[in-house]
PDB file of C-alpha atoms in Angstrom:
ATOM      1  CA  MET A 287    -205.549 -44.166 -36.899  1.00 47.00           C
ATOM      2  CA  ASP A 288    -207.804 -41.730 -34.942  1.00 49.00           C
ATOM      3  CA  ALA A 289    -207.184 -38.032 -34.084  1.00 45.00           C
ATOM      4  CA  ALA A 290    -206.151 -39.007 -30.654  1.00 46.00           C
ATOM      5  CA  GLN A 291    -203.198 -40.965 -31.850  1.00 49.00           C
ATOM      6  CA  THR A 292    -201.775 -38.687 -34.053  1.00 62.00           C
ATOM      7  CA  VAL A 293    -201.268 -35.643 -31.396  1.00 62.00           C
ATOM      8  CA  PRO A 294    -197.824 -35.667 -30.280  1.00 57.00           C
ATOM      9  CA  GLY A 295    -196.985 -37.071 -26.620  1.00 55.00           C
ATOM     10  CA  SER A 296    -200.069 -39.380 -26.812  1.00 61.00           C
ATOM     11  CA  LEU A 297    -199.576 -42.877 -25.123  1.00 64.00           C
ATOM     12  CA  SER A 298    -199.003 -44.905 -28.556  1.00 65.00           C
ATOM     13  CA  TRP A 299    -196.113 -46.804 -28.855  1.00 62.00           C
ATOM     14  CA  ARG A 300    -196.667 -46.438 -32.867  1.00 66.00           C
ATOM     15  CA  LEU A 301    -195.578 -42.188 -32.384  1.00 71.00           C
ATOM     16  CA  SER A 302    -192.338 -43.321 -30.853  1.00 67.00           C
ATOM     17  CA  SER A 303    -189.031 -42.480 -32.114  1.00 73.00           C
ATOM     18  CA  HIS A 304    -187.472 -45.843 -30.632  1.00 79.00           C
ATOM     19  CA  PRO A 305    -190.070 -48.117 -30.659  1.00 86.00           C
ATOM     20  CA  ILE A 306    -187.887 -51.204 -29.692  1.00 90.00           C
ATOM     21  CA  THR A 307    -186.201 -48.933 -27.088  1.00 88.00           C
ATOM     22  CA  LEU A 308    -189.711 -48.009 -25.530  1.00 87.00           C
ATOM     23  CA  LEU A 309    -191.144 -51.356 -25.969  1.00 90.00           C
ATOM     24  CA  THR A 310    -188.012 -53.383 -24.310  1.00 91.00           C
ATOM     25  CA  PHE A 311    -188.267 -50.453 -21.832  1.00 92.00           C
ATOM     26  CA  LEU A 312    -191.846 -51.185 -20.631  1.00 92.00           C
ATOM     27  CA  ALA A 313    -191.577 -54.973 -21.096  1.00 94.00           C
ATOM     28  CA  PHE A 314    -188.807 -54.868 -17.942  1.00 93.00           C
ATOM     29  CA  ARG A 315    -190.911 -52.094 -15.943  1.00 91.00           C
ATOM     30  CA  ILE A 316    -194.389 -54.253 -16.108  1.00 93.00           C
ATOM     31  CA  SER A 317    -192.553 -57.684 -16.262  1.00 93.00           C
ATOM     32  CA  SER A 318    -191.116 -57.661 -12.645  1.00 92.00           C
ATOM     33  CA  VAL A 319    -194.041 -56.393 -11.119  1.00 92.00           C
ATOM     34  CA  LEU A 320    -196.337 -58.905 -12.853  1.00 92.00           C
ATOM     35  CA  VAL A 321    -193.851 -61.742 -11.921  1.00 91.00           C
ATOM     36  CA  TYR A 322    -194.294 -60.892  -8.195  1.00 88.00           C
ATOM     37  CA  PHE A 323    -197.931 -60.185  -8.588  1.00 84.00           C
ATOM     38  CA  LEU A 324    -199.183 -63.258 -10.444  1.00 84.00           C
ATOM     39  CA  GLY A 325    -196.422 -65.626  -8.937  1.00 81.00           C
ATOM     40  CA  LEU A 326    -198.016 -65.100  -5.579  1.00 74.00           C
ATOM     41  CA  TRP A 327    -201.478 -66.786  -6.829  1.00 76.00           C
ATOM     42  CA  VAL A 328    -199.969 -68.830  -9.992  1.00 80.00           C
ATOM     43  CA  ILE A 329    -196.213 -70.210  -8.423  1.00 74.00           C
ATOM     44  CA  ARG A 330    -196.183 -71.640  -5.240  1.00 74.00           C
ATOM     45  CA  SER A 331    -192.314 -71.656  -5.133  1.00 81.00           C
ATOM     46  CA  MET A 332    -191.253 -68.190  -3.127  1.00 84.00           C
ATOM     47  CA  ILE A 333    -187.489 -68.928  -4.281  1.00 89.00           C
ATOM     48  CA  MET A 334    -188.362 -69.136  -7.911  1.00 90.00           C
ATOM     49  CA  ILE A 335    -190.477 -65.948  -7.922  1.00 90.00           C
ATOM     50  CA  PHE A 336    -188.013 -63.810  -5.532  1.00 92.00           C
ATOM     51  CA  ILE A 337    -184.980 -64.894  -8.210  1.00 93.00           C
ATOM     52  CA  ILE A 338    -187.042 -64.286 -11.467  1.00 93.00           C
ATOM     53  CA  THR A 339    -188.108 -60.844  -9.818  1.00 93.00           C
ATOM     54  CA  ILE A 340    -184.717 -59.859  -8.698  1.00 95.00           C
ATOM     55  CA  LEU A 341    -183.275 -60.550 -12.381  1.00 96.00           C
ATOM     56  CA  LEU A 342    -186.018 -58.590 -13.984  1.00 95.00           C
ATOM     57  CA  LEU A 343    -185.214 -55.815 -11.546  1.00 95.00           C
ATOM     58  CA  ALA A 344    -181.755 -55.822 -12.127  1.00 95.00           C
ATOM     59  CA  ALA A 345    -182.297 -55.956 -16.164  1.00 95.00           C
ATOM     60  CA  ASP A 346    -184.695 -53.113 -15.632  1.00 94.00           C
ATOM     61  CA  PHE A 347    -182.442 -50.888 -14.002  1.00 94.00           C
ATOM     62  CA  TYR A 348    -179.286 -51.486 -16.050  1.00 93.00           C
ATOM     63  CA  TYR A 349    -181.360 -51.086 -18.920  1.00 94.00           C
ATOM     64  CA  LEU A 350    -183.212 -47.950 -18.033  1.00 92.00           C
ATOM     65  CA  LYS A 351    -180.109 -46.327 -16.701  1.00 90.00           C
ATOM     66  CA  ASN A 352    -177.667 -47.058 -19.565  1.00 90.00           C
ATOM     67  CA  ILE A 353    -180.247 -47.335 -22.726  1.00 90.00           C
ATOM     68  CA  ALA A 354    -183.250 -46.345 -22.364  1.00 89.00           C
ATOM     69  CA  GLY A 355    -182.887 -43.167 -20.588  1.00 88.00           C
ATOM     70  CA  ARG A 356    -180.246 -41.957 -23.279  1.00 86.00           C
ATOM     71  CA  ARG A 357    -182.319 -42.951 -26.186  1.00 86.00           C
ATOM     72  CA  LEU A 358    -185.801 -42.153 -25.007  1.00 84.00           C
ATOM     73  CA  VAL A 359    -184.964 -38.586 -23.406  1.00 85.00           C
ATOM     74  CA  GLY A 360    -181.441 -38.088 -23.509  1.00 83.00           C
ATOM     75  CA  LEU A 361    -180.413 -38.234 -19.832  1.00 87.00           C
ATOM     76  CA  ARG A 362    -177.977 -40.503 -18.159  1.00 85.00           C
ATOM     77  CA  TRP A 363    -176.433 -40.723 -14.719  1.00 84.00           C
ATOM     78  CA  TRP A 364    -173.911 -42.668 -12.660  1.00 85.00           C
ATOM     79  CA  ASN A 365    -172.200 -42.786  -9.421  1.00 86.00           C
ATOM     80  CA  GLU A 366    -168.183 -42.260  -9.024  1.00 87.00           C
ATOM     81  CA  VAL A 367    -166.168 -42.961  -6.074  1.00 89.00           C
ATOM     82  CA  ASP A 368    -163.029 -41.277  -5.200  1.00 85.00           C
ATOM     83  CA  VAL A 369    -160.405 -43.743  -4.983  1.00 87.00           C
ATOM     84  CA  GLY A 370    -158.285 -41.459  -2.675  1.00 87.00           C
ATOM     85  CA  THR A 371    -160.781 -40.046  -0.024  1.00 87.00           C
ATOM     86  CA  GLY A 372    -163.685 -42.386  -0.471  1.00 85.00           C
ATOM     87  CA  ASP A 373    -166.567 -39.975  -1.620  1.00 88.00           C
ATOM     88  CA  SER A 374    -168.995 -40.482  -3.822  1.00 88.00           C
ATOM     89  CA  LYS A 375    -170.664 -38.115  -6.075  1.00 86.00           C
ATOM     90  CA  TRP A 376    -173.604 -38.424  -8.531  1.00 83.00           C
ATOM     91  CA  VAL A 377    -172.479 -37.561 -12.209  1.00 81.00           C
ATOM     92  CA  PHE A 378    -175.587 -36.439 -14.836  1.00 81.00           C
ATOM     93  CA  GLU A 379    -175.301 -36.161 -18.542  1.00 81.00           C
ATOM     94  CA  SER A 380    -177.367 -34.976 -21.079  1.00 79.00           C
ATOM     95  CA  SER A 381    -177.585 -34.614 -24.929  1.00 75.00           C
ATOM     96  CA  ALA A 382    -176.272 -31.434 -26.045  1.00 71.00           C
ATOM     97  CA  PRO A 383    -179.157 -28.685 -26.473  1.00 68.00           C
ATOM     98  CA  GLY A 384    -179.844 -28.960 -30.152  1.00 68.00           C
ATOM     99  CA  THR A 385    -178.280 -32.499 -30.869  1.00 71.00           C
ATOM    100  CA  LYS A 386    -181.687 -34.461 -29.759  1.00 70.00           C
ATOM    101  CA  THR A 387    -184.924 -33.742 -29.924  1.00 75.00           C
ATOM    102  CA  VAL A 388    -186.767 -35.843 -27.290  1.00 76.00           C
ATOM    103  CA  ASN A 389    -189.902 -37.366 -28.824  1.00 78.00           C
ATOM    104  CA  PRO A 390    -192.965 -35.999 -26.799  1.00 80.00           C
ATOM    105  CA  THR A 391    -194.495 -39.731 -26.510  1.00 82.00           C
ATOM    106  CA  ASP A 392    -191.099 -41.262 -25.390  1.00 84.00           C
ATOM    107  CA  ALA A 393    -190.635 -38.578 -23.038  1.00 84.00           C
ATOM    108  CA  ARG A 394    -194.391 -39.132 -21.855  1.00 87.00           C
ATOM    109  CA  PHE A 395    -193.873 -42.706 -21.336  1.00 87.00           C
ATOM    110  CA  PHE A 396    -190.545 -42.539 -19.918  1.00 89.00           C
ATOM    111  CA  TRP A 397    -191.501 -40.177 -17.013  1.00 90.00           C
ATOM    112  CA  LEU A 398    -195.037 -41.702 -16.446  1.00 91.00           C
ATOM    113  CA  SER A 399    -193.388 -45.259 -15.998  1.00 91.00           C
ATOM    114  CA  LEU A 400    -190.558 -43.968 -13.732  1.00 92.00           C
ATOM    115  CA  TYR A 401    -193.022 -42.580 -11.277  1.00 93.00           C
ATOM    116  CA  VAL A 402    -195.568 -45.397 -11.651  1.00 94.00           C
ATOM    117  CA  GLN A 403    -193.857 -48.026 -10.710  1.00 93.00           C
ATOM    118  CA  PRO A 404    -192.411 -47.037  -7.187  1.00 93.00           C
ATOM    119  CA  LEU A 405    -195.969 -46.722  -6.429  1.00 94.00           C
ATOM    120  CA  LEU A 406    -196.770 -50.272  -7.671  1.00 93.00           C
ATOM    121  CA  TRP A 407    -194.289 -51.250  -5.446  1.00 93.00           C
ATOM    122  CA  ILE A 408    -195.231 -49.311  -2.565  1.00 94.00           C
ATOM    123  CA  LEU A 409    -199.258 -50.727  -3.087  1.00 93.00           C
ATOM    124  CA  LEU A 410    -197.265 -54.238  -2.906  1.00 90.00           C
ATOM    125  CA  ALA A 411    -195.745 -53.480  -0.017  1.00 91.00           C
ATOM    126  CA  VAL A 412    -199.098 -52.435   2.191  1.00 93.00           C
ATOM    127  CA  LEU A 413    -200.874 -55.416   0.432  1.00 89.00           C
ATOM    128  CA  ALA A 414    -197.909 -58.164   1.990  1.00 86.00           C
ATOM    129  CA  LEU A 415    -198.322 -55.992   5.021  1.00 91.00           C
ATOM    130  CA  VAL A 416    -201.998 -56.508   5.239  1.00 92.00           C
ATOM    131  CA  ARG A 417    -201.941 -60.026   4.398  1.00 85.00           C
ATOM    132  CA  LEU A 418    -199.123 -60.535   6.987  1.00 88.00           C
ATOM    133  CA  GLN A 419    -196.620 -61.874   4.308  1.00 81.00           C
ATOM    134  CA  PHE A 420    -193.836 -60.778   6.086  1.00 86.00           C
ATOM    135  CA  LEU A 421    -191.347 -62.912   3.954  1.00 85.00           C
ATOM    136  CA  TRP A 422    -191.966 -61.005   0.945  1.00 87.00           C
ATOM    137  CA  LEU A 423    -191.414 -57.974   2.421  1.00 90.00           C
ATOM    138  CA  PRO A 424    -187.563 -57.940   1.894  1.00 92.00           C
ATOM    139  CA  LEU A 425    -188.498 -58.473  -1.888  1.00 93.00           C
ATOM    140  CA  VAL A 426    -190.608 -55.166  -2.337  1.00 92.00           C
ATOM    141  CA  VAL A 427    -187.752 -53.206  -0.369  1.00 93.00           C
ATOM    142  CA  ILE A 428    -185.065 -54.327  -2.827  1.00 94.00           C
ATOM    143  CA  ALA A 429    -187.585 -53.386  -5.648  1.00 94.00           C
ATOM    144  CA  LEU A 430    -188.154 -50.019  -3.843  1.00 94.00           C
ATOM    145  CA  VAL A 431    -184.752 -49.181  -3.723  1.00 94.00           C
ATOM    146  CA  LEU A 432    -183.833 -49.876  -7.069  1.00 93.00           C
ATOM    147  CA  THR A 433    -186.615 -48.172  -8.744  1.00 93.00           C
ATOM    148  CA  VAL A 434    -186.623 -44.980  -6.177  1.00 93.00           C
ATOM    149  CA  MET A 435    -182.642 -44.853  -7.085  1.00 92.00           C
ATOM    150  CA  ASN A 436    -183.641 -44.740 -10.668  1.00 91.00           C
ATOM    151  CA  THR A 437    -186.084 -42.161 -10.030  1.00 92.00           C
ATOM    152  CA  LEU A 438    -184.613 -39.717  -8.124  1.00 91.00           C
ATOM    153  CA  ALA A 439    -181.335 -39.947 -10.318  1.00 90.00           C
ATOM    154  CA  PHE A 440    -183.271 -39.380 -13.223  1.00 88.00           C
ATOM    155  CA  SER A 441    -185.171 -36.733 -11.944  1.00 88.00           C
ATOM    156  CA  ARG A 442    -182.090 -35.004 -10.535  1.00 88.00           C
ATOM    157  CA  CYS A 443    -180.577 -35.459 -14.032  1.00 83.00           C
ATOM    158  CA  ASP A 444    -183.338 -33.575 -15.748  1.00 82.00           C
ATOM    159  CA  LYS A 445    -183.245 -30.668 -13.306  1.00 80.00           C
ATOM    160  CA  PHE A 446    -179.650 -30.650 -14.096  1.00 70.00           C
ATOM    161  CA  SER A 447    -179.882 -30.723 -18.131  1.00 64.00           C
ATOM    162  CA  GLN A 448    -182.476 -28.143 -17.422  1.00 65.00           C
ATOM    163  CA  ALA A 449    -180.359 -25.821 -15.796  1.00 54.00           C
ATOM    164  CA  SER A 450    -177.710 -26.383 -18.037  1.00 52.00           C
ATOM    165  CA  ASN A 451    -179.684 -25.370 -20.840  1.00 49.00           C
ATOM    166  CA  LEU A 452    -180.885 -22.221 -19.045  1.00 43.00           C
ATOM    167  CA  ALA A 453    -177.095 -21.356 -18.494  1.00 44.00           C
ATOM    168  CA  GLY A 454    -176.161 -21.902 -21.942  1.00 46.00           C
ATOM    169  CA  SER A 455    -178.722 -19.859 -23.236  1.00 47.00           C
ATOM    170  CA  ALA A 456    -178.061 -16.954 -21.008  1.00 42.00           C
ATOM    171  CA  PHE A 457    -174.203 -17.140 -22.017  1.00 44.00           C
ATOM    172  CA  SER A 458    -175.689 -17.393 -25.384  1.00 47.00           C
ATOM    173  CA  GLY A 459    -175.486 -13.419 -26.186  1.00 43.00           C
ATOM    174  CA  THR A 460    -178.493 -12.650 -27.263  1.00 49.00           C
ATOM    175  CA  ASN A 461    -180.029 -11.421 -24.119  1.00 49.00           C
ATOM    176  CA  LEU A 462    -179.369  -9.220 -21.403  1.00 45.00           C
ATOM    177  CA  ALA A 463    -177.532 -12.091 -19.055  1.00 47.00           C
ATOM    178  CA  GLY A 464    -175.568 -13.071 -21.955  1.00 45.00           C
ATOM    179  CA  THR A 465    -174.012  -9.588 -22.734  1.00 46.00           C
ATOM    180  CA  LEU A 466    -173.335  -8.900 -19.168  1.00 43.00           C
ATOM    181  CA  ALA A 467    -171.523 -12.174 -18.785  1.00 46.00           C
ATOM    182  CA  SER A 468    -169.467 -11.831 -21.813  1.00 47.00           C
ATOM    183  CA  ASN A 469    -168.331  -8.518 -20.399  1.00 47.00           C
ATOM    184  CA  MET A 470    -167.839  -9.488 -17.410  1.00 45.00           C
ATOM    185  CA  VAL A 471    -165.243 -12.470 -18.770  1.00 42.00           C
ATOM    186  CA  GLY A 472    -163.989 -10.097 -20.994  1.00 43.00           C
ATOM    187  CA  ARG A 473    -162.919  -7.566 -18.464  1.00 42.00           C
ATOM    188  CA  PHE A 474    -161.644 -10.239 -16.233  1.00 40.00           C
ATOM    189  CA  PHE A 475    -159.058 -11.435 -19.076  1.00 40.00           C
ATOM    190  CA  SER A 476    -158.264  -7.862 -20.248  1.00 41.00           C
ATOM    191  CA  ARG A 477    -156.579  -7.169 -16.993  1.00 41.00           C
TER     192      ARG A 477
END
């Protein structure tokens, strides 16, 4: 191994804490784009390409949301609907600070692929428009919705996680904010 591969955060799957999860995650992320892109020239059956791509996108969405996000970066999200009111809310979950150490290589692969895939689908949408292949646009739109949804949700989940960690460290009592917060809480309950 050369020195570039041993640096934490470098793009080598061998440095991953969860190599099988990472490789499966990358396989799902890459396969849907490849099936669509190469299928345009190799497979002439639009229905076959559509079905295989949709199945790969669905598997990618599920695996990213429920498995890869939690194992690679300690984040997970879901949407809850209140049965009584019909209101929808997003729920974000992150591993507790100190319980999970995120591998820099896993995080780099995760975030890079999370943001690159929607860009690839936008490029493929432009390609379909330029080539006047309007029948392919519904598939590209479905792919964009699924990939952008995961990207937005994990971005919000990461911001929520960072805000929670910041709030947790503020209340730890080792700094001015923690001291003020504990004094305020103490005064509230002493009355």
